[in-house]
Coordinates of C-alpha atoms and ligand atoms in Angstrom, one line a residue:
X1 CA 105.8 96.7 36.5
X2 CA 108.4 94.4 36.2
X3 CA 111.1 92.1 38.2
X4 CA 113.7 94.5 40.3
X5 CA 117.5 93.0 40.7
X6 CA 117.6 89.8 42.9
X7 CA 118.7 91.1 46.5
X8 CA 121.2 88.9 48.4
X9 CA 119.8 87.5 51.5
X10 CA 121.6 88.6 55.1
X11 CA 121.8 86.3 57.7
X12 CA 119.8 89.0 59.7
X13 CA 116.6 89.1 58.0
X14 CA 115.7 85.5 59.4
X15 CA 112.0 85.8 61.6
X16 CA 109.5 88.1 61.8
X17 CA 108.8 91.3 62.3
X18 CA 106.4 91.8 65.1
X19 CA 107.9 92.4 68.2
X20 CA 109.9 94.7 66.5
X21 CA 106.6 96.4 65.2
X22 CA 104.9 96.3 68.5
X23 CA 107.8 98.2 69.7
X24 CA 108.4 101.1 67.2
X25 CA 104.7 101.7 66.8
X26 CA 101.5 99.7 67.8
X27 CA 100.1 100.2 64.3
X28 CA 100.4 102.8 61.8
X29 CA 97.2 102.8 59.9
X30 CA 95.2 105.1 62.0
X31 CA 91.8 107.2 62.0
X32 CA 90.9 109.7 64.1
X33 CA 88.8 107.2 66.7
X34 CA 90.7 104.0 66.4
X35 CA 94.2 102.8 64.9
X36 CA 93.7 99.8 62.6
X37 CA 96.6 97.5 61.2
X38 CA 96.5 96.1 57.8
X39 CA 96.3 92.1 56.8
X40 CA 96.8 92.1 53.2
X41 CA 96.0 88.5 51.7
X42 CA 97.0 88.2 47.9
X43 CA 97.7 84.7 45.7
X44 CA 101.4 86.3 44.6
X45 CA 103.5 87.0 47.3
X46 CA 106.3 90.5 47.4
X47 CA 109.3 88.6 48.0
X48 CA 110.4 84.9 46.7
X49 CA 113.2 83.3 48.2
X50 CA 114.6 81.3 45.9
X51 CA 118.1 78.9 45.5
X52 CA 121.0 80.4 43.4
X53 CA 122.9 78.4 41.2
X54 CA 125.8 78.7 43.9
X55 CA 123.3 77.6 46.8
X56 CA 122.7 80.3 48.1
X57 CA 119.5 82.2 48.9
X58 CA 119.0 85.1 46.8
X59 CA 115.5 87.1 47.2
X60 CA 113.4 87.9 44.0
X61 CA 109.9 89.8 43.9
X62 CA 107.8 88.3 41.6
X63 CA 106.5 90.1 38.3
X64 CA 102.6 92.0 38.0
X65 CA 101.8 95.2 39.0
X66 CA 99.7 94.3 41.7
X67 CA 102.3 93.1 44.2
X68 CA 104.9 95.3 43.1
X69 CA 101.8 98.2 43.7
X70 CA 100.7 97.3 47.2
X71 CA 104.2 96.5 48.5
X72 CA 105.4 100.1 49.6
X73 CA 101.7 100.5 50.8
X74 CA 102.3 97.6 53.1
X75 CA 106.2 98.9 53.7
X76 CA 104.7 101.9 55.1
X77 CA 101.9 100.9 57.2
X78 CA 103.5 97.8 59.1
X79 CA 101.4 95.1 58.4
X80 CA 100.9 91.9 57.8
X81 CA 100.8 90.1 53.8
X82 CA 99.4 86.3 53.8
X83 CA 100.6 85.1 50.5
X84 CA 101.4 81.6 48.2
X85 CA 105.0 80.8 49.4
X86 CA 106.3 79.7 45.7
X87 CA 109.7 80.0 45.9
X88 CA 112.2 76.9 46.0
X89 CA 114.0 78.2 49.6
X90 CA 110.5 80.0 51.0
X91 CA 110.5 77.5 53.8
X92 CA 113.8 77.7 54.6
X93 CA 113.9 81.2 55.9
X94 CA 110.9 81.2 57.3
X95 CA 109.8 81.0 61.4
X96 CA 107.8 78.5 63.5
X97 CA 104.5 80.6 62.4
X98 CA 105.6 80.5 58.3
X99 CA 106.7 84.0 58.9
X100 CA 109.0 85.9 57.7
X101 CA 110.3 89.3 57.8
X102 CA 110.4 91.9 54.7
X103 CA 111.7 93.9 52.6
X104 CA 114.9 91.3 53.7
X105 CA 117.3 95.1 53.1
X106 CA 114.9 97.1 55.3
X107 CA 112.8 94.7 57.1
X108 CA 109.1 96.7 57.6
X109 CA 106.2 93.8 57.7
X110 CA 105.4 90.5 58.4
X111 CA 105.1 88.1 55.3
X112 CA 102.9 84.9 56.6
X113 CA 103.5 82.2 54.2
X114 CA 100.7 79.6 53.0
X115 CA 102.1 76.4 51.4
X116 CA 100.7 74.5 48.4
X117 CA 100.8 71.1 47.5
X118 CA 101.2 70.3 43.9
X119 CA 97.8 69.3 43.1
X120 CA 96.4 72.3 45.2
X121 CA 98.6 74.9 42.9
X122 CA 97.2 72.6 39.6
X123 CA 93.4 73.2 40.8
X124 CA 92.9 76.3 42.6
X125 CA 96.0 78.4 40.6
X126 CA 96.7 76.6 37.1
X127 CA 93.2 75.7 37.5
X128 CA 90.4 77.8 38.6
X129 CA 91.6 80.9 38.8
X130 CA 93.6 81.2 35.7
X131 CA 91.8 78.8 33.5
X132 CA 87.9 79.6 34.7
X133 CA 87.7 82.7 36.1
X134 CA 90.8 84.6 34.3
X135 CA 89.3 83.6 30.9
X136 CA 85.8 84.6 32.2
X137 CA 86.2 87.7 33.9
X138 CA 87.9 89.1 30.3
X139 CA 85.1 87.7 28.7
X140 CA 86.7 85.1 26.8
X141 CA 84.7 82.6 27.2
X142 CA 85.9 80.3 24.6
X143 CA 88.8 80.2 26.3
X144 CA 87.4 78.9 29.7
X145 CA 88.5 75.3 30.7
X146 CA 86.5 73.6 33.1
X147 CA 87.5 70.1 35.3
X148 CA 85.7 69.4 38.4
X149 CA 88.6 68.7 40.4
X150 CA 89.5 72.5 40.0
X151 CA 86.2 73.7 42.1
X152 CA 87.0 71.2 44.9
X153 CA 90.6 72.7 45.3
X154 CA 89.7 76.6 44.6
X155 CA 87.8 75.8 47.7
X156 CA 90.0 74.4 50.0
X157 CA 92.3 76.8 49.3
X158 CA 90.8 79.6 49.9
X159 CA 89.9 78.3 53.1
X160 CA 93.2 77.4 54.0
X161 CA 94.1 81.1 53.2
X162 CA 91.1 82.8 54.9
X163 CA 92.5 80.5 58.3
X164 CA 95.9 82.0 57.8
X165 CA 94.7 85.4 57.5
X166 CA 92.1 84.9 60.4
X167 CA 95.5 83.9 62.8
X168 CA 96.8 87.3 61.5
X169 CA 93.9 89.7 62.2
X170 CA 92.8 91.4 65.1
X171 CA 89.7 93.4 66.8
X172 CA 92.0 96.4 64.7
X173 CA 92.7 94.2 61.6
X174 CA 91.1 95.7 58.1
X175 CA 91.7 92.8 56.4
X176 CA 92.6 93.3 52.6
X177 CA 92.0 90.6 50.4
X178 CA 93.2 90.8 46.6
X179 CA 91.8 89.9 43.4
X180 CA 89.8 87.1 41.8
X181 CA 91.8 84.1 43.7
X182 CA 89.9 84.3 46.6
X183 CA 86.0 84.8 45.8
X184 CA 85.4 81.9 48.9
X185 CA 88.2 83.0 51.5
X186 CA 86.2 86.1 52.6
X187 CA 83.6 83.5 54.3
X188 CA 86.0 81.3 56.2
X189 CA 87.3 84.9 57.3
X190 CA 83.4 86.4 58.1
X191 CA 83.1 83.0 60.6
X192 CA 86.2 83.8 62.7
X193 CA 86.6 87.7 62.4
X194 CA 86.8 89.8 65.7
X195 CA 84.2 91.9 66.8
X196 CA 85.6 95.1 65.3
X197 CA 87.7 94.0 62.3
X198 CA 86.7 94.6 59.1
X199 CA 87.0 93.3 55.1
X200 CA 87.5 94.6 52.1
X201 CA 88.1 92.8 48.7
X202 CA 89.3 94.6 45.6
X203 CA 89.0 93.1 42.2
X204 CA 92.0 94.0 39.7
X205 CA 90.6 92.2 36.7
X206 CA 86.8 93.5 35.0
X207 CA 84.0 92.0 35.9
X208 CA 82.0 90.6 33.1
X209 CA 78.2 90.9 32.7
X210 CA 75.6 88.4 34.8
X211 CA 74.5 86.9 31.0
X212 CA 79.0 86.1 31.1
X213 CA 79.8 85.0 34.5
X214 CA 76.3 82.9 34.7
X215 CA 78.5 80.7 32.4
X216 CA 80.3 79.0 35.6
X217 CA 78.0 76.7 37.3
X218 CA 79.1 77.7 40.5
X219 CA 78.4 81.5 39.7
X220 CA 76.2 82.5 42.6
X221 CA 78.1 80.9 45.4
X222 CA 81.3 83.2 44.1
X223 CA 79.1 86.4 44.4
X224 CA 78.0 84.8 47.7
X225 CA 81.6 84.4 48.2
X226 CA 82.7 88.1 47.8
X227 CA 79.6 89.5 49.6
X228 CA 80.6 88.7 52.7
X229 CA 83.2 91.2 52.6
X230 CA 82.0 94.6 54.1
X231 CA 83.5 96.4 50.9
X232 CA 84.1 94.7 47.7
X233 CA 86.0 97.1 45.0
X234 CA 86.4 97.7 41.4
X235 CA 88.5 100.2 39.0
X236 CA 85.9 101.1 37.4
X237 CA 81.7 101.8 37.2
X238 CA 81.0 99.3 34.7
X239 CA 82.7 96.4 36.4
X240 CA 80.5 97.6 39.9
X241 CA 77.4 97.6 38.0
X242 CA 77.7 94.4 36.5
X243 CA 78.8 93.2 40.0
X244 CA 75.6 94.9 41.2
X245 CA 73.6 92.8 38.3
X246 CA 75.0 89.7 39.9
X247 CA 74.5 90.3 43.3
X248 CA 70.3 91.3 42.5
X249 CA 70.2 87.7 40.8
X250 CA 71.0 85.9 44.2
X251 CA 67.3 85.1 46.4
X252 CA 68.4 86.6 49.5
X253 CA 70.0 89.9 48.2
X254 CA 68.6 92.9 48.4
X255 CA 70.5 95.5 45.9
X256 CA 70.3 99.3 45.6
X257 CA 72.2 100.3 42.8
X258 CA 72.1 104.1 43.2
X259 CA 73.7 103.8 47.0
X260 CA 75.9 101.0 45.6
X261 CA 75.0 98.7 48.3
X262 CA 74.1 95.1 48.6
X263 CA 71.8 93.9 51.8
X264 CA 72.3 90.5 52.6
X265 CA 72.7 88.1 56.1
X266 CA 71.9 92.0 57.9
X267 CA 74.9 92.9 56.6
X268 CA 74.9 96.0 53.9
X269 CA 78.0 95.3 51.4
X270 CA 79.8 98.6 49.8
X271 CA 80.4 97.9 46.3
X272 CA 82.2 100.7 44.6
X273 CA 84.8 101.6 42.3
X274 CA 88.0 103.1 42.9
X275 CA 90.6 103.4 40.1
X276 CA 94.1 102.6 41.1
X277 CA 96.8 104.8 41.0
X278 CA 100.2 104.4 40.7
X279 CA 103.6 106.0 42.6
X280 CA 103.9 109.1 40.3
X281 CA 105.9 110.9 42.2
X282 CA 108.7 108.0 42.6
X283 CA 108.4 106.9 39.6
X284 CA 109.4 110.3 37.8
X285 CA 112.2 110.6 40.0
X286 CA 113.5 107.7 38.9
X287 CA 112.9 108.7 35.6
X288 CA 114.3 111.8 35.8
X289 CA 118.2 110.3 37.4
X290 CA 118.0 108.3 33.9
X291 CA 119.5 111.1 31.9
X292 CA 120.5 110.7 27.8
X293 CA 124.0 109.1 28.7
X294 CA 122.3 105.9 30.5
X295 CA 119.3 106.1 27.8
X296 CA 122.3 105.5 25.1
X297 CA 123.8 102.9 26.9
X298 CA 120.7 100.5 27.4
X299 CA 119.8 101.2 24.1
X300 CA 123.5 100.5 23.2
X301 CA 122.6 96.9 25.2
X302 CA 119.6 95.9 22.7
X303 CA 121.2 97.4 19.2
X304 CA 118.5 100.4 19.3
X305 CA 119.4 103.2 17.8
X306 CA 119.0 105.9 20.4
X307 CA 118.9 108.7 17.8
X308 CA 115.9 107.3 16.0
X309 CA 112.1 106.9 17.1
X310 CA 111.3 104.5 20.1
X311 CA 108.1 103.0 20.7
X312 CA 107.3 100.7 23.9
X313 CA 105.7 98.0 24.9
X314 CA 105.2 96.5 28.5
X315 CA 103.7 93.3 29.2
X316 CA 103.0 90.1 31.3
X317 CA 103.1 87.7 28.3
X318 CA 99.1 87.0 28.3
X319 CA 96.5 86.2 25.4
X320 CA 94.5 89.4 26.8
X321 CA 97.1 91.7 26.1
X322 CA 97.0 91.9 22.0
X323 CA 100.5 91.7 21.7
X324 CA 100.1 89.6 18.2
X325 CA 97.1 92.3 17.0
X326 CA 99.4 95.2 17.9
X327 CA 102.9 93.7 16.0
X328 CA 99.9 93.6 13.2
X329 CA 99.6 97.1 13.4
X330 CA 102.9 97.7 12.9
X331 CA 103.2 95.7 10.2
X332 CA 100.6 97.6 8.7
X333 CA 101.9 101.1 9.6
X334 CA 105.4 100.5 7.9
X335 CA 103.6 98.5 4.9
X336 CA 101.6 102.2 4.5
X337 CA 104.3 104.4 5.8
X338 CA 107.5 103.6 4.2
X339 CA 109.0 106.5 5.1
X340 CA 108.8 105.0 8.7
X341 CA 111.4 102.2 7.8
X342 CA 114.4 102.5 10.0
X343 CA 112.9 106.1 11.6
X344 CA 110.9 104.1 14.5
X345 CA 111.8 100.7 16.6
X346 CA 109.6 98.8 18.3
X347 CA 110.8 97.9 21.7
X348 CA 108.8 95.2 23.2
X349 CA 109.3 94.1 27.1
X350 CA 107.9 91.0 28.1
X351 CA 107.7 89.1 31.5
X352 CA 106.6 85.7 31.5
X353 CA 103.9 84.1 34.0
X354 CA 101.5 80.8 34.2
X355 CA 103.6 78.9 31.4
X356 CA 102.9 75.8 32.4
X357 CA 99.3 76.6 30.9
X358 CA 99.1 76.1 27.3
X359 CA 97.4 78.6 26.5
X360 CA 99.8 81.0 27.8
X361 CA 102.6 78.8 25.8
X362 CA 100.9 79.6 22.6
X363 CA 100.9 83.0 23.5
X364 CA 104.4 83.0 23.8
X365 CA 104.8 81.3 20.4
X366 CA 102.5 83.5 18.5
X367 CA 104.3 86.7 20.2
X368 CA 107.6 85.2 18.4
X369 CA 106.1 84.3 15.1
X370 CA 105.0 87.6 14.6
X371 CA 108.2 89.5 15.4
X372 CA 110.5 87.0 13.3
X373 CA 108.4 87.6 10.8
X374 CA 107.7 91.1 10.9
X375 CA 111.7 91.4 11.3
X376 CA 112.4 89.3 8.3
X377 CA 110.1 91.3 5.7
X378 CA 111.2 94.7 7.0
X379 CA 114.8 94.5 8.8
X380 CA 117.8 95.9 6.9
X381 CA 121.3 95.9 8.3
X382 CA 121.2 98.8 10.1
X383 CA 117.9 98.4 11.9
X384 CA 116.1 95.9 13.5
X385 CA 112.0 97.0 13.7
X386 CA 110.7 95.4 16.6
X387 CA 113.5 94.5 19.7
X388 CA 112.2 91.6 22.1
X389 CA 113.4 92.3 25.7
X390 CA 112.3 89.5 27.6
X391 CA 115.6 89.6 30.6
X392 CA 115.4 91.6 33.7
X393 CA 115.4 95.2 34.2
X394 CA 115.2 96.9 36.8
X395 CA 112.8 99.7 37.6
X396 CA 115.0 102.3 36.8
X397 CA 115.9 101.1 33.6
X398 CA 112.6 100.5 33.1
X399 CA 111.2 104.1 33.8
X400 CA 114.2 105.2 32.0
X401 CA 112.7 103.3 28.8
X402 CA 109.7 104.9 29.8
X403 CA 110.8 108.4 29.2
X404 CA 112.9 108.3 26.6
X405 CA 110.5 106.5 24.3
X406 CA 108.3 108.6 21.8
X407 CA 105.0 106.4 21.8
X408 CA 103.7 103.7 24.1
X409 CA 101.8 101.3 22.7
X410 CA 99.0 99.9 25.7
X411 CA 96.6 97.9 23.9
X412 CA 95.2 95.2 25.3
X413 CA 91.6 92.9 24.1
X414 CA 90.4 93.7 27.5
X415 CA 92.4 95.1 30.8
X416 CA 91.2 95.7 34.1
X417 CA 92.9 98.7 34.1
X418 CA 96.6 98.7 33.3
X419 CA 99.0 99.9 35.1
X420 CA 101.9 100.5 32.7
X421 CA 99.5 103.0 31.1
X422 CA 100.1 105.1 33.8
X423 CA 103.6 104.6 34.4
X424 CA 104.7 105.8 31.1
X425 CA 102.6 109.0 31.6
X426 CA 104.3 109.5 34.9
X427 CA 108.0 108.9 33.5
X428 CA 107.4 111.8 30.7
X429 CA 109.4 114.3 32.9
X430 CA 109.6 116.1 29.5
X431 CA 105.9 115.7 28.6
X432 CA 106.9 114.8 25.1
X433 CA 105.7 111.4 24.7
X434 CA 102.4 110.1 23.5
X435 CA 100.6 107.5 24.9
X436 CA 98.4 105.2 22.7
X437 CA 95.1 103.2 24.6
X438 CA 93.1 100.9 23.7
X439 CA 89.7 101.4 24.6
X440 CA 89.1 98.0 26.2
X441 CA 91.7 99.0 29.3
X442 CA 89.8 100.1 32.6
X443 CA 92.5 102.9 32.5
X444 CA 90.5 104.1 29.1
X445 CA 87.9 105.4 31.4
X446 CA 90.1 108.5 33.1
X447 CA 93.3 108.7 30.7
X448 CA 91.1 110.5 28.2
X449 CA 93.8 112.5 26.2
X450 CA 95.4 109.6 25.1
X451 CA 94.6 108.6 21.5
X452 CA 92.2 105.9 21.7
X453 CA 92.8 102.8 19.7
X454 CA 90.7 99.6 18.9
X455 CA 92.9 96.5 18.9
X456 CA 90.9 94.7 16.8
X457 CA 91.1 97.3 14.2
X458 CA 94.7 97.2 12.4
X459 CA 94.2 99.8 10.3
X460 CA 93.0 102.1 12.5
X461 CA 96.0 101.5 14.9
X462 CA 98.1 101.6 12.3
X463 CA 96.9 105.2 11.3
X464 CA 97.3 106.5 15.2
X465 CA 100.5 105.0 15.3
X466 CA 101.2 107.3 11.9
X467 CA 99.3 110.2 14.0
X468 CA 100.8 110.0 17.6
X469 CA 104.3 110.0 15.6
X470 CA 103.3 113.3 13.6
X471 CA 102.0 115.4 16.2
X472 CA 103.1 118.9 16.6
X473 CA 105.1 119.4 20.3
X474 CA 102.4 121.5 21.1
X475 CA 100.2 118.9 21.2
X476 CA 101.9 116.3 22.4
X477 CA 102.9 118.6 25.1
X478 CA 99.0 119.6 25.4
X479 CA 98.1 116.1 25.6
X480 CA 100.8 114.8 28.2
X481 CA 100.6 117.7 30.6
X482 CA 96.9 117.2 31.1
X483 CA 97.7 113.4 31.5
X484 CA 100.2 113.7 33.9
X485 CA 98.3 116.1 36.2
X486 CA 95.3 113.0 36.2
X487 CA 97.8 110.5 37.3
X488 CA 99.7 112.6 39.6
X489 CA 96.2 114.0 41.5
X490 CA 95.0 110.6 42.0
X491 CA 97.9 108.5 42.6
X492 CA 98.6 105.3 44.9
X493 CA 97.9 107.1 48.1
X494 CA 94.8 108.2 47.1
X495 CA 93.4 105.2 45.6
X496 CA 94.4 103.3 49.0
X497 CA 92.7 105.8 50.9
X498 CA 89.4 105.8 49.3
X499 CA 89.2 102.1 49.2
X500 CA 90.0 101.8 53.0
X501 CA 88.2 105.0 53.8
X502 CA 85.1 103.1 52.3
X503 CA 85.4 100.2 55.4
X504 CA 85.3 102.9 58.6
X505 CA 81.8 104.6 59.8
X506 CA 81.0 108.2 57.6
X507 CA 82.6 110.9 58.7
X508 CA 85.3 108.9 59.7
X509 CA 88.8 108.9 57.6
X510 CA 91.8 106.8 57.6
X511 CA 95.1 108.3 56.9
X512 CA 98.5 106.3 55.9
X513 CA 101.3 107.7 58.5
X514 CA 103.7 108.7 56.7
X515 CA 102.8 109.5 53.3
X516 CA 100.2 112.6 52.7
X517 CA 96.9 111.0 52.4
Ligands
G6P1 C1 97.2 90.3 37.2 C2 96.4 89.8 38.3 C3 97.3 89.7 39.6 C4 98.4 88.8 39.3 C5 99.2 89.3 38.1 C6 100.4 88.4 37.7 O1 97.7 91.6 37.3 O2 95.4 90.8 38.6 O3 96.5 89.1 40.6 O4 99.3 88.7 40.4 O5 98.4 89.4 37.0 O6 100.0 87.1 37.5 P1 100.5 85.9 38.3 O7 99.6 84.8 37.9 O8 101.9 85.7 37.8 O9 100.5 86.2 39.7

């Protein structure tokens, strides 16, 4: 998912949200014995108030599918997000409690902002996180950069997170923590949580085997960490079960992997997995008011030719996405197919995050080496092969690009699951397009009529990018509808229902107002 337009901020959308809240409805995540509110807790916050270049305060939401996922979740349920406050005028709209009311256009929750000193962000975001455990949970371990002052920090902050979301919770709270940021906070939260609140942690990256993550010195006191939520979550089986393998290696765990359940403290610890979903619904509306006329004209923006074949590509600008293996495929494909030349452009939307790591730097580099040069060997004056779109679009441009492209290319060296998969299929109003996978994605596991590609393998993506661009409509048709039906059936509702479901007593159910879950 990508950046939507920047919003201008109203001089109304200044404190918080609760009394409001309290009002209208005492909380809106409800079961049938008790009504629960939501603290989410995630490192990336929605919304980012940020200066303009006029000096005024202009709201952005950051790019990654994960906030731009949860957000109407949290829209519709009322609660409360604790988040990094990043952005240059975060502070200044912001109330005595670091709170401050969102979406600013339609205010519906209660953002709770936690400030970061430079040298916190270095260790525990530039650091830890995205230079230990990023690298190690995608089992890149080559790639893993270890300083000590990095530790120290991770640990402070998530302490100094689990406090904020502590002051936000109540006896009714189900706190929600997100992703591999905060493996510490859920302790700091355990010691102060009232009597009748509960936690759950999902993980959105994989989670590599014990003979992997052992790698990090500090590896049993993260599984510690995360076991002191009551649920912990993954997409997908394989990322539980190495989970699972973890957890048995601690001494005071006891693990049964059939029940997926972890004993430990008297405490029994859910471990499950529960593939996300995504807004089908919304997002094929949106695709659907993006009609052949404003196709033309943002193709018309970029110099693609509208009338020939478009293939997509949607990424964060990261080393784990393959974006240099998949230009190599190309390469490869019009090298083999010539009769492709000027009958199919690559259109390749990037988003930039974590540059001030290196690593991510040469990715960026490399991404642009291989385009320039793919460009250069192939590129005539009438067509460009591959288009870099690296500037904002919005969402309906996006899941406009979506639909009217013929092939999406998803191939990632590993993916915890991979969201944009699943937006393309739900943009293909027409069920036309074909959607190409690489088998190291979570998503892999349930998008199963997708034609599977290895990454690593450029002549065999070359050959399904030759493949997916031949098929009969029939098939393609075959192939999409059965696609669409998966990602429809188990969309974002669902997947937030099971997950929370998973933190109330058998028998019992939680149920979203609102929505139809
Ligand atoms: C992945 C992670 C998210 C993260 C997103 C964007 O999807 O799972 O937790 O927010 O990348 O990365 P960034 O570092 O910019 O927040």
């Amino acid at each position: 998912m990508s950046e939507t337009p920047s919003v201008e901020l109203t001089d109304d959308i200044r404190p918080n949200v609760d009394d409001r809240i309290a009002a209208e409805a005492e909380t809106t995540l409800e079961d049938e014995e008790t009504e629960r509110d939501l603290v989410v807790v995630s490192n990336r916050e929605p919304y980012q108030h940020e200066y303009d270049s006029d000096g005024s305060v202009v709201v952005e939401e950051p790019v990654g599918g994960l906030t731009a996922g949860l957000d109407p979740v949290v829209q519709k349920t009322q609660g409360d997000w604790v988040a990094w406050g990043d952005g240059d005028a975060d502070a200044v709209v912001t109330d005595d409690d670091d709170c401050v009311a969102v979406p600013p256009d339609d205010e519906r929750y209660t953002l709770r902002r936690v400030w970061l000193e430079d040298e916190e962000v270095e260790g525990y975001y530039y650091g830890y996180s995205n230079r230990v455990l990023w690298p190690l949970c995608h089992d890149l371990v080559d790639r893993v950069e270890m300083e000590p002052d990095y530790w120290d920090t991770y640990r402070s902050v998530n302490e100094s997170f689990g406090e904020a979301a502590v002051e936000r919770a109540t006896e009714n709270s189900t706190v929600w923590i997100q992703d591999y940021h905060f493996c510490l906070a859920p302790k700091t939260i355990r010691e102060s949580l009232p009597d009748g609140a509960s936690m759950v942690q999902f993980w959105h990256i994989p989670w590599p085997a014990w003979d992997t993550f052992r790698v990090v010195p500090h590896a049993e006191e993260l599984v510690e960490g995360l076991l002191s939520n009551d649920v912990v979550g993954f997409h997908i089986d394989r990322y539980r079960d190495n989970f699972l393998e973890c957890a048995a290696q601690l001494d005071d765990t006891r693990v049964d992997r059939d029940a997926g359940v972890v004993h430990v403290d008297g405490r029994t610890v859910e471990v499950g997995a529960f593939e996300m979903g995504v807004d089908a619904d919304r997002i094929a509306e949106t695709a659907e008011t993006f009609d052949h006329h404003a196709w033309a004209h943002l193709a018309g923006k970029y110099d693609i030719d509208p009338n020939i074949n478009v293939a997509v590509g949607v990424d964060r600008i990261d080393y784990t996405k393959g974006i240099p293996k998949r230009i190599d495929a190309l390469e490869q494909f019009w090298e083999e197919h010539p009769e492709w030349r000027g009958e199919l452009t690559f259109v390749q939307k990037s988003s930039h995050s974590r540059s001030q790591i290196p690593a991510y730097q040469r990715a960026a580099n490399e991404v642009e080496e291989a385009i320039e040069r793919v460009n250069d060997r192939f590129g005539t004056e009438d067509w460009q092969p591959i288009v870099h779109v690296d500037d904002h679009l919005s969402q309906r441009e996006l899941f406009g690009l979506y639909r009217h492209a013929d092939i999406a290319l998803v191939s990632p060296l590993r993916d915890g699951l991979n969201l944009v998969a699943k937006e393309y299929v739900a943009a293909q109003v027409e069920d036309d397009g074909v959607l190409l996978l690489s088998e190291f994605a979570g998503a892999h596991q349930t998008l199963d009529e997708a034609v599977t590609i290895n990454p690593y393998s450029p002549e065999g993506f070359a050959e399904a990018i030759h493949q997916s661009l031949s098929m009969t409509a029939v098939e393609r048709g075959r192939r999409m509808r059965s696609l669409r039906s998966v990602v429809t059936e188990h969309d974002l509702d669902d997947w937030v229902a099971e997950l929370l479901t998973a933190t109330v007593p058998d028998g019992e159910e939680f149920t979203v107002e609102g929505t139809d879950v």
